[in-house]
Short mmCIF file of C-alpha atoms and ligand atoms in Angstrom, two decimals:
data_model
loop_
_atom_site.label_atom_id
_atom_site.label_comp_id
_atom_site.label_asym_id
_atom_site.label_seq_id
_atom_site.Cartn_x
_atom_site.Cartn_y
_atom_site.Cartn_z
CA MET A 108 4.10 -103.59 147.40
CA ASN A 109 5.95 -100.30 147.29
CA LEU A 110 8.50 -100.95 150.03
CA LYS A 111 10.64 -98.28 151.63
CA PRO A 112 14.31 -99.14 152.37
CA PHE A 113 13.60 -99.18 156.12
CA ALA A 114 10.68 -101.64 155.82
CA ALA A 115 11.17 -105.20 157.01
CA ASP A 116 12.29 -107.39 154.11
CA PRO A 117 11.64 -111.15 154.11
CA ASN A 118 14.75 -111.64 151.95
CA LYS A 119 16.89 -110.04 154.64
CA SER A 120 15.10 -111.62 157.59
CA LEU A 121 17.12 -112.42 160.69
CA GLY A 122 15.73 -115.89 160.13
CA ARG A 123 13.98 -118.76 161.87
CA GLN A 124 15.35 -120.61 164.88
CA PHE A 125 15.31 -123.85 162.89
CA LYS A 126 16.62 -123.34 159.36
CA GLU A 127 14.12 -124.24 156.62
CA ALA A 128 14.20 -124.28 152.82
CA PRO A 129 12.35 -121.26 151.37
CA SER A 130 8.85 -121.67 149.99
CA THR A 131 8.46 -121.32 146.23
CA LEU A 132 5.13 -119.48 146.39
CA ARG A 133 5.23 -117.33 149.50
CA ASN A 134 7.63 -114.94 151.16
CA ASP A 135 8.68 -115.75 154.73
CA PHE A 136 6.24 -113.31 156.34
CA GLN A 137 3.31 -114.74 154.36
CA ARG A 138 4.40 -118.16 155.50
CA ASP A 139 4.41 -116.95 159.13
CA ARG A 140 0.91 -115.53 158.70
CA ASP A 141 -0.33 -118.81 157.20
CA ARG A 142 1.16 -120.86 160.04
CA ILE A 143 -0.56 -118.58 162.57
CA ILE A 144 -3.94 -118.85 160.81
CA HIS A 145 -3.72 -122.64 160.68
CA SER A 146 -2.75 -123.00 164.35
CA GLY A 147 -5.05 -124.37 167.04
CA ALA A 148 -4.40 -121.33 169.27
CA PHE A 149 -5.69 -119.04 166.51
CA ARG A 150 -8.91 -121.03 166.07
CA ARG A 151 -9.57 -120.91 169.81
CA LEU A 152 -9.62 -117.09 169.70
CA GLU A 153 -13.16 -117.44 168.34
CA TYR A 154 -14.39 -118.58 171.76
CA LYS A 155 -12.40 -116.23 173.95
CA THR A 156 -13.69 -113.07 175.60
CA GLN A 157 -12.73 -109.66 174.29
CA VAL A 158 -14.99 -107.63 176.62
CA PHE A 159 -18.15 -109.72 176.61
CA VAL A 160 -17.91 -113.35 177.68
CA ASN A 161 -18.32 -115.44 174.54
CA HIS A 162 -21.72 -116.94 175.35
CA GLU A 163 -23.24 -113.52 176.23
CA GLY A 164 -24.26 -113.01 172.62
CA ASP A 165 -23.28 -113.80 169.06
CA MET A 166 -23.06 -110.20 167.90
CA PHE A 167 -20.15 -109.04 170.03
CA ARG A 168 -16.46 -109.03 169.20
CA THR A 169 -14.43 -112.02 170.23
CA ARG A 170 -10.63 -112.20 170.34
CA LEU A 171 -10.80 -113.59 166.80
CA THR A 172 -12.83 -110.81 165.22
CA HIS A 173 -10.79 -108.26 167.18
CA SER A 174 -7.57 -109.75 165.77
CA LEU A 175 -8.99 -109.62 162.23
CA GLU A 176 -9.87 -105.93 162.68
CA VAL A 177 -6.37 -105.20 163.99
CA ALA A 178 -4.89 -107.01 160.97
CA GLN A 179 -7.03 -105.02 158.54
CA ILE A 180 -6.07 -101.67 160.11
CA SER A 181 -2.41 -102.70 160.30
CA ARG A 182 -2.30 -103.61 156.60
CA GLY A 183 -3.77 -100.26 155.61
CA ILE A 184 -1.28 -98.28 157.70
CA SER A 185 1.61 -100.42 156.42
CA ARG A 186 0.62 -99.83 152.80
CA THR A 187 0.39 -96.08 153.34
CA LEU A 188 3.82 -95.89 154.97
CA GLY A 189 5.55 -98.24 152.49
CA LEU A 190 6.07 -100.96 155.08
CA HIS A 191 5.67 -104.73 154.76
CA GLU A 192 1.96 -105.55 154.94
CA ASP A 193 2.46 -109.30 155.33
CA LEU A 194 4.64 -108.85 158.40
CA ALA A 195 2.19 -106.39 159.99
CA GLU A 196 -0.65 -108.83 159.27
CA ALA A 197 1.21 -111.79 160.80
CA ILE A 198 2.01 -109.83 163.97
CA ALA A 199 -1.58 -108.54 164.25
CA LEU A 200 -3.12 -111.98 163.87
CA ALA A 201 -0.83 -113.40 166.56
CA HIS A 202 -0.84 -110.47 168.97
CA ASP A 203 -3.56 -111.85 171.29
CA LEU A 204 -2.88 -115.61 171.02
CA GLY A 205 -1.71 -115.79 174.63
CA HIS A 206 -4.90 -114.46 176.19
CA THR A 207 -6.58 -116.59 178.83
CA PRO A 208 -10.31 -117.31 178.82
CA PHE A 209 -12.46 -114.46 180.27
CA GLY A 210 -10.28 -111.57 179.12
CA HIS A 211 -8.39 -109.43 181.61
CA ALA A 212 -10.17 -110.91 184.63
CA GLY A 213 -8.89 -114.34 183.55
CA GLN A 214 -5.37 -113.06 183.04
CA SER A 215 -5.17 -111.40 186.46
CA ALA A 216 -6.57 -114.51 188.18
CA LEU A 217 -4.02 -116.77 186.46
CA ASN A 218 -1.24 -114.31 187.22
CA GLN A 219 -2.27 -114.44 190.88
CA CYS A 220 -2.15 -118.27 190.89
CA MET A 221 1.24 -118.23 189.15
CA LYS A 222 2.85 -115.62 191.46
CA PRO A 223 4.97 -118.20 193.33
CA TYR A 224 6.15 -119.66 189.99
CA GLY A 225 7.11 -116.51 188.07
CA GLY A 226 3.67 -115.07 187.24
CA PHE A 227 1.62 -115.15 184.05
CA GLU A 228 1.63 -112.50 181.33
CA HIS A 229 -0.49 -112.88 178.17
CA ASN A 230 1.96 -111.15 175.86
CA LEU A 231 4.80 -113.45 176.88
CA GLN A 232 2.38 -116.35 176.50
CA SER A 233 1.66 -115.33 172.88
CA LEU A 234 5.35 -115.78 172.11
CA ARG A 235 5.48 -119.04 174.07
CA ILE A 236 2.61 -120.41 171.95
CA VAL A 237 4.35 -119.73 168.64
CA ASP A 238 7.80 -120.72 169.97
CA VAL A 239 7.01 -123.79 172.02
CA LEU A 240 3.41 -124.85 172.58
CA GLU A 241 2.01 -125.40 169.09
CA ASN A 242 3.10 -128.92 168.18
CA ASP A 243 2.04 -129.73 164.63
CA TYR A 244 5.53 -129.93 163.14
CA VAL A 245 7.97 -132.84 163.32
CA ASP A 246 11.21 -130.91 162.90
CA PHE A 247 10.74 -128.19 165.47
CA LYS A 248 8.71 -127.00 168.43
CA GLY A 249 6.14 -124.26 167.92
CA LEU A 250 5.61 -122.62 164.53
CA ASN A 251 9.27 -121.68 163.92
CA LEU A 252 8.38 -118.12 162.87
CA THR A 253 10.86 -115.53 161.61
CA PHE A 254 12.65 -113.28 164.06
CA GLU A 255 10.68 -110.25 162.78
CA THR A 256 7.28 -111.79 163.58
CA ARG A 257 8.46 -112.99 167.00
CA GLU A 258 9.96 -109.58 167.76
CA GLY A 259 6.63 -107.98 166.90
CA ILE A 260 4.59 -110.38 169.02
CA LEU A 261 6.70 -109.59 172.10
CA LYS A 262 5.39 -106.09 172.83
CA HIS A 263 6.70 -105.65 176.31
CA CYS A 264 8.86 -107.70 178.60
CA SER A 265 10.63 -107.32 181.94
CA ASN A 266 14.44 -107.42 181.89
CA LYS A 267 14.29 -110.60 183.95
CA ASN A 268 12.16 -112.37 181.34
CA ALA A 269 14.08 -110.76 178.47
CA ARG A 270 17.31 -112.36 179.68
CA GLN A 271 15.75 -115.79 179.32
CA LEU A 272 14.49 -115.21 175.79
CA GLY A 273 17.81 -114.97 173.93
CA GLU A 274 18.02 -112.82 170.78
CA VAL A 275 14.34 -111.74 170.76
CA GLY A 276 14.60 -110.41 174.34
CA LYS A 277 17.76 -108.36 173.77
CA ARG A 278 16.06 -105.16 172.66
CA PHE A 279 14.40 -104.73 176.05
CA ILE A 280 17.76 -104.85 177.79
CA GLN A 281 19.43 -102.64 175.16
CA LYS A 282 16.41 -100.27 175.01
CA ARG A 283 16.01 -100.64 171.23
CA GLN A 284 12.88 -100.60 169.07
CA PRO A 285 11.28 -103.31 166.98
CA SER A 286 10.46 -102.85 163.26
CA LEU A 287 8.02 -100.11 162.24
CA GLU A 288 5.57 -102.87 161.33
CA ALA A 289 5.64 -104.06 164.96
CA GLN A 290 5.32 -100.51 166.27
CA LEU A 291 2.25 -99.77 164.17
CA VAL A 292 0.37 -102.94 165.18
CA ASN A 293 0.27 -101.65 168.78
CA PHE A 294 -1.51 -98.52 167.62
CA ALA A 295 -3.81 -100.46 165.30
CA ASP A 296 -4.76 -102.62 168.31
CA GLU A 297 -5.76 -99.56 170.36
CA ILE A 298 -7.63 -97.91 167.50
CA ALA A 299 -9.52 -101.17 166.88
CA TYR A 300 -10.60 -101.84 170.44
CA ASN A 301 -11.48 -98.25 171.39
CA HIS A 302 -13.91 -98.08 168.50
CA HIS A 303 -15.31 -101.58 168.47
CA ASP A 304 -15.86 -101.41 172.22
CA ILE A 305 -17.99 -98.27 171.73
CA ASP A 306 -19.97 -100.21 169.12
CA ASP A 307 -20.37 -103.35 171.27
CA GLY A 308 -21.05 -101.22 174.35
CA TYR A 309 -23.88 -99.41 172.59
CA ARG A 310 -25.39 -102.53 171.05
CA SER A 311 -25.32 -104.29 174.43
CA GLY A 312 -27.32 -101.40 175.93
CA LEU A 313 -24.64 -100.74 178.55
CA VAL A 314 -23.50 -97.51 176.90
CA THR A 315 -26.09 -94.97 175.74
CA PHE A 316 -26.06 -92.27 173.07
CA ASP A 317 -26.46 -89.62 175.78
CA GLN A 318 -23.37 -90.88 177.58
CA LEU A 319 -21.39 -90.95 174.34
CA ILE A 320 -22.09 -87.33 173.48
CA ASP A 321 -20.47 -86.34 176.76
CA VAL A 322 -17.17 -87.31 175.10
CA PRO A 323 -16.19 -84.09 173.26
CA PHE A 324 -14.63 -85.81 170.21
CA PHE A 325 -17.63 -88.11 169.78
CA ASN A 326 -19.95 -85.14 170.18
CA GLU A 327 -18.10 -83.12 167.54
CA ILE A 328 -18.11 -85.90 164.94
CA SER A 329 -21.67 -87.10 165.60
CA SER A 330 -22.92 -83.48 165.24
CA GLU A 331 -21.22 -83.33 161.85
CA VAL A 332 -22.89 -86.60 160.84
CA LYS A 333 -26.30 -85.37 162.03
CA SER A 334 -26.06 -82.03 160.29
CA GLU A 335 -25.25 -83.80 156.99
CA SER A 336 -28.08 -86.36 157.42
CA PRO A 337 -30.77 -84.88 159.71
CA LEU A 338 -33.01 -87.98 159.38
CA ILE A 339 -30.36 -90.44 160.52
CA ASN A 340 -31.31 -92.66 163.50
CA ASP A 341 -29.12 -93.09 166.59
CA LYS A 342 -27.82 -96.51 165.56
CA GLN A 343 -26.73 -95.34 162.10
CA CYS A 344 -25.35 -92.15 163.57
CA ILE A 345 -23.17 -94.09 166.01
CA LYS A 346 -21.91 -96.35 163.21
CA SER A 347 -21.10 -93.39 160.95
CA THR A 348 -19.44 -91.54 163.82
CA ILE A 349 -17.28 -94.55 164.69
CA ARG A 350 -16.23 -94.95 161.04
CA ARG A 351 -15.25 -91.29 160.79
CA MET A 352 -13.45 -91.30 164.11
CA MET A 353 -11.42 -94.36 163.14
CA ASN A 354 -10.55 -92.77 159.84
CA ILE A 355 -9.37 -89.59 161.58
CA PHE A 356 -7.21 -91.58 164.00
CA ILE A 357 -5.69 -93.68 161.21
CA MET A 358 -5.00 -90.64 158.98
CA ASP A 359 -3.43 -88.79 161.90
CA LEU A 360 -1.28 -91.81 162.77
CA CYS A 361 -0.06 -92.09 159.16
CA GLN A 362 0.67 -88.37 158.78
CA TYR A 363 2.33 -87.92 162.14
CA SER A 364 4.41 -91.10 161.76
CA GLN A 365 5.39 -90.19 158.18
CA ALA A 366 6.66 -86.79 159.35
CA GLN A 367 8.76 -88.46 162.04
CA ILE A 368 10.10 -91.01 159.56
CA ASP A 369 11.02 -88.18 157.15
CA ARG A 370 12.84 -86.38 159.93
CA GLU A 371 14.87 -89.49 160.82
CA GLN A 372 15.74 -90.29 157.18
CA PHE A 373 16.11 -93.98 157.94
CA LYS A 374 18.08 -95.98 155.40
CA SER A 375 17.52 -99.40 156.92
CA ILE A 376 15.53 -101.37 159.48
CA ASP A 377 18.68 -101.42 161.58
CA GLU A 378 18.51 -97.63 161.91
CA VAL A 379 14.84 -97.97 162.92
CA ARG A 380 15.85 -100.38 165.68
CA HIS A 381 18.48 -97.97 167.05
CA ALA A 382 16.30 -94.81 166.97
CA ALA A 383 13.51 -93.67 169.31
CA PRO A 384 9.97 -94.95 168.47
CA VAL A 385 8.55 -93.01 165.50
CA ILE A 386 5.09 -94.44 164.98
CA GLY A 387 2.53 -92.46 166.94
CA LEU A 388 -0.39 -90.07 167.11
CA SER A 389 -0.14 -86.29 167.22
CA VAL A 390 -0.46 -84.75 170.69
CA THR A 391 -4.02 -83.60 169.95
CA MET A 392 -5.19 -87.03 168.82
CA ALA A 393 -3.32 -88.82 171.60
CA LYS A 394 -5.36 -86.74 174.08
CA LYS A 395 -8.59 -87.67 172.31
CA GLN A 396 -7.60 -91.30 172.48
CA GLN A 397 -6.98 -90.99 176.21
CA SER A 398 -10.42 -89.53 176.80
CA LEU A 399 -12.04 -92.38 174.82
CA LYS A 400 -10.16 -94.92 176.91
CA GLN A 401 -11.17 -93.16 180.09
CA PHE A 402 -14.81 -93.19 178.98
CA LEU A 403 -14.71 -96.89 178.14
CA ARG A 404 -13.05 -97.77 181.43
CA GLU A 405 -15.67 -95.94 183.47
CA LYS A 406 -18.79 -96.72 181.48
CA LEU A 407 -18.11 -100.16 179.99
CA TYR A 408 -15.21 -102.14 181.49
CA LEU A 409 -16.26 -101.30 185.05
CA HIS A 410 -19.99 -101.55 184.35
CA PRO A 411 -21.59 -103.82 186.99
CA ARG A 412 -22.90 -106.17 184.30
CA VAL A 413 -19.50 -106.60 182.66
CA LYS A 414 -17.93 -107.01 186.09
CA ALA A 415 -20.49 -109.64 187.07
CA MET A 416 -19.67 -111.56 183.88
CA THR A 417 -15.98 -111.54 184.62
CA ASP A 418 -16.00 -111.81 188.45
CA ASN A 419 -17.02 -115.41 188.05
CA ALA A 420 -13.84 -115.89 186.00
CA GLN A 421 -11.63 -115.51 189.04
CA ASP A 422 -13.40 -118.32 190.85
CA VAL A 423 -13.29 -120.61 187.79
CA ILE A 424 -9.57 -120.01 187.08
CA GLN A 425 -8.49 -120.30 190.73
CA SER A 426 -10.49 -123.49 191.25
CA LEU A 427 -9.14 -125.05 188.05
CA PHE A 428 -5.59 -124.15 188.99
CA ALA A 429 -5.87 -125.60 192.50
CA LYS A 430 -7.56 -128.78 191.29
CA LEU A 431 -5.09 -129.44 188.46
CA MET A 432 -2.07 -128.81 190.72
CA GLN A 433 -3.53 -131.30 193.17
CA SER A 434 -4.55 -133.91 190.58
CA PRO A 435 -2.29 -133.47 187.54
CA HIS A 436 -3.24 -136.92 186.18
CA LEU A 437 -6.55 -135.31 185.12
CA PHE A 438 -4.74 -133.82 182.13
CA ASN A 439 -1.16 -135.09 182.14
CA ASN A 440 0.62 -138.47 182.36
CA ASN A 441 4.09 -137.29 183.26
CA ASP A 442 4.82 -138.18 186.91
CA ASN A 443 8.34 -136.76 186.94
CA LEU A 444 7.55 -133.07 187.19
CA ASP A 445 8.61 -130.89 190.08
CA GLU A 446 6.14 -128.35 191.45
CA ASN A 447 7.45 -125.51 189.31
CA GLU A 448 7.32 -127.51 186.08
CA LEU A 449 3.83 -128.69 186.93
CA ALA A 450 2.62 -125.13 187.61
CA ILE A 451 3.88 -124.05 184.18
CA ILE A 452 2.04 -126.80 182.30
CA VAL A 453 -1.12 -126.19 184.37
CA SER A 454 -0.87 -122.52 183.46
CA ASP A 455 -0.31 -123.34 179.74
CA TYR A 456 -3.32 -125.65 179.83
CA ILE A 457 -5.64 -123.12 181.51
CA ALA A 458 -4.43 -120.20 179.38
CA GLY A 459 -5.16 -122.21 176.24
CA MET A 460 -8.76 -122.89 177.25
CA THR A 461 -11.69 -121.14 175.58
CA ASP A 462 -14.35 -119.55 177.84
CA ARG A 463 -16.75 -122.45 177.40
CA TYR A 464 -14.12 -125.19 177.75
CA ALA A 465 -12.94 -123.58 181.00
CA LEU A 466 -16.54 -123.53 182.29
CA GLN A 467 -17.20 -127.13 181.22
CA THR A 468 -13.96 -128.35 182.82
CA PHE A 469 -14.75 -126.41 185.97
CA GLU A 470 -18.20 -128.07 186.16
CA LYS A 471 -16.66 -131.49 185.56
CA ILE A 472 -13.69 -131.50 187.92
CA CYS A 473 -14.25 -128.75 190.50
CA LYS A 474 -17.82 -129.45 191.60
MG1 MG B 1564 -5.56 -106.80 171.12
#
C-alpha cells in the first residue's frame, strides 16, 4: 500500500475502547474488517431488503451484496488516492449494519414507533451494533473496533445524540470531518446504489430502456455504446452503459478529490479532520448524479409495485412493536425494565430481524 501522510494509519490509531494486544498477522483495520465479516449482524444483511424485499427474487441486490459493492468501490478509490484500503473496506462493510428489515419503509415505521422513546435511526444503530449489541466476546461488549472505523460508521448524527456518544460524537458538535477513508465511503455508497438500482430496476421490468434514455447522461453513454457495437441488445447495452457510467463517476471523484487534496496540502489526518470536506464530485458530475437519483425516486422507489411490497412493512413493524411492548416475555426474561428500557430492546430486536424472520414472527405472535 502506497500510503499518503494524511491517510489513516493503524499504527497511529486513536485506539479501541477496551485495550487489546496487537495481532501478529493483521493490522488493526484488517482486524476490524474481519470482526465485522464474522458478526451475526453482517450475515443477516443477506436477508434484508435493499430496494426489493428479499423474497421477491434471487437476482436482486440485498443489503449484503450492496455492502460488498460499496467495499469494492471504496477500496479502488482508496488505492488511487493513497489512502488506507483496509479502513475504507471495514467502514463500507459495516455502513448498513443498522438497517431494519424492509428497507426505508421499515426504518420509518420503527422510527414512528420509537418517537416517544428517542426515535430510531439506522446509522446510529449501525454504531450501536458494533459498540454494544454484538456479544461474542468475553472481555468487552460489541466488537471493540478502532476509533477510525467507528468514526466512519457514524455518518451523521444530531447534536443531542452526539453528546451521548463520547469521543466519537465530538466531531458533530465541533463541526469537524472524519478521515478521508470515511468521506469516500459515503460517495462509494451513492455510486453503488444509483447504478445497481438501475440494473435491478431494469431486470425487474419496472424500469424500461425507453424511460432510461430520457435521462440525458444515460442517453449520451448508451448512444456511445450502441455506435461502437451496433448489434448489441438492450440488456447488454444497459450493462455496458452502467459500467461506463460508474467508471466515469469514480474517475471524476478521484480526480476532483485529488485536486482538492493537493490544494489543501495535508500533512496529517489531523489536518484532514480540521479542514472542510475534500472528497467529492465535480459540479458537472454532481448534477448528473442528482438527475439519476431523481429518476430512480420517480420511476423505481415510488413505483406502485415497490410501494406495495414495502407498504406491508409498516403494518408488520407496528404490529410487532405493539405486541412485544405488551408481552415482552415473548423474547426477553428481564422483568425489571422500565418502559423506556423495554422500548429500546424491542427496537434492537426488531431492527436486527431479517425480512423473513420479521414476517414469520409477525405470523406467529400478531395473528
Ligand atoms: Mg448503503
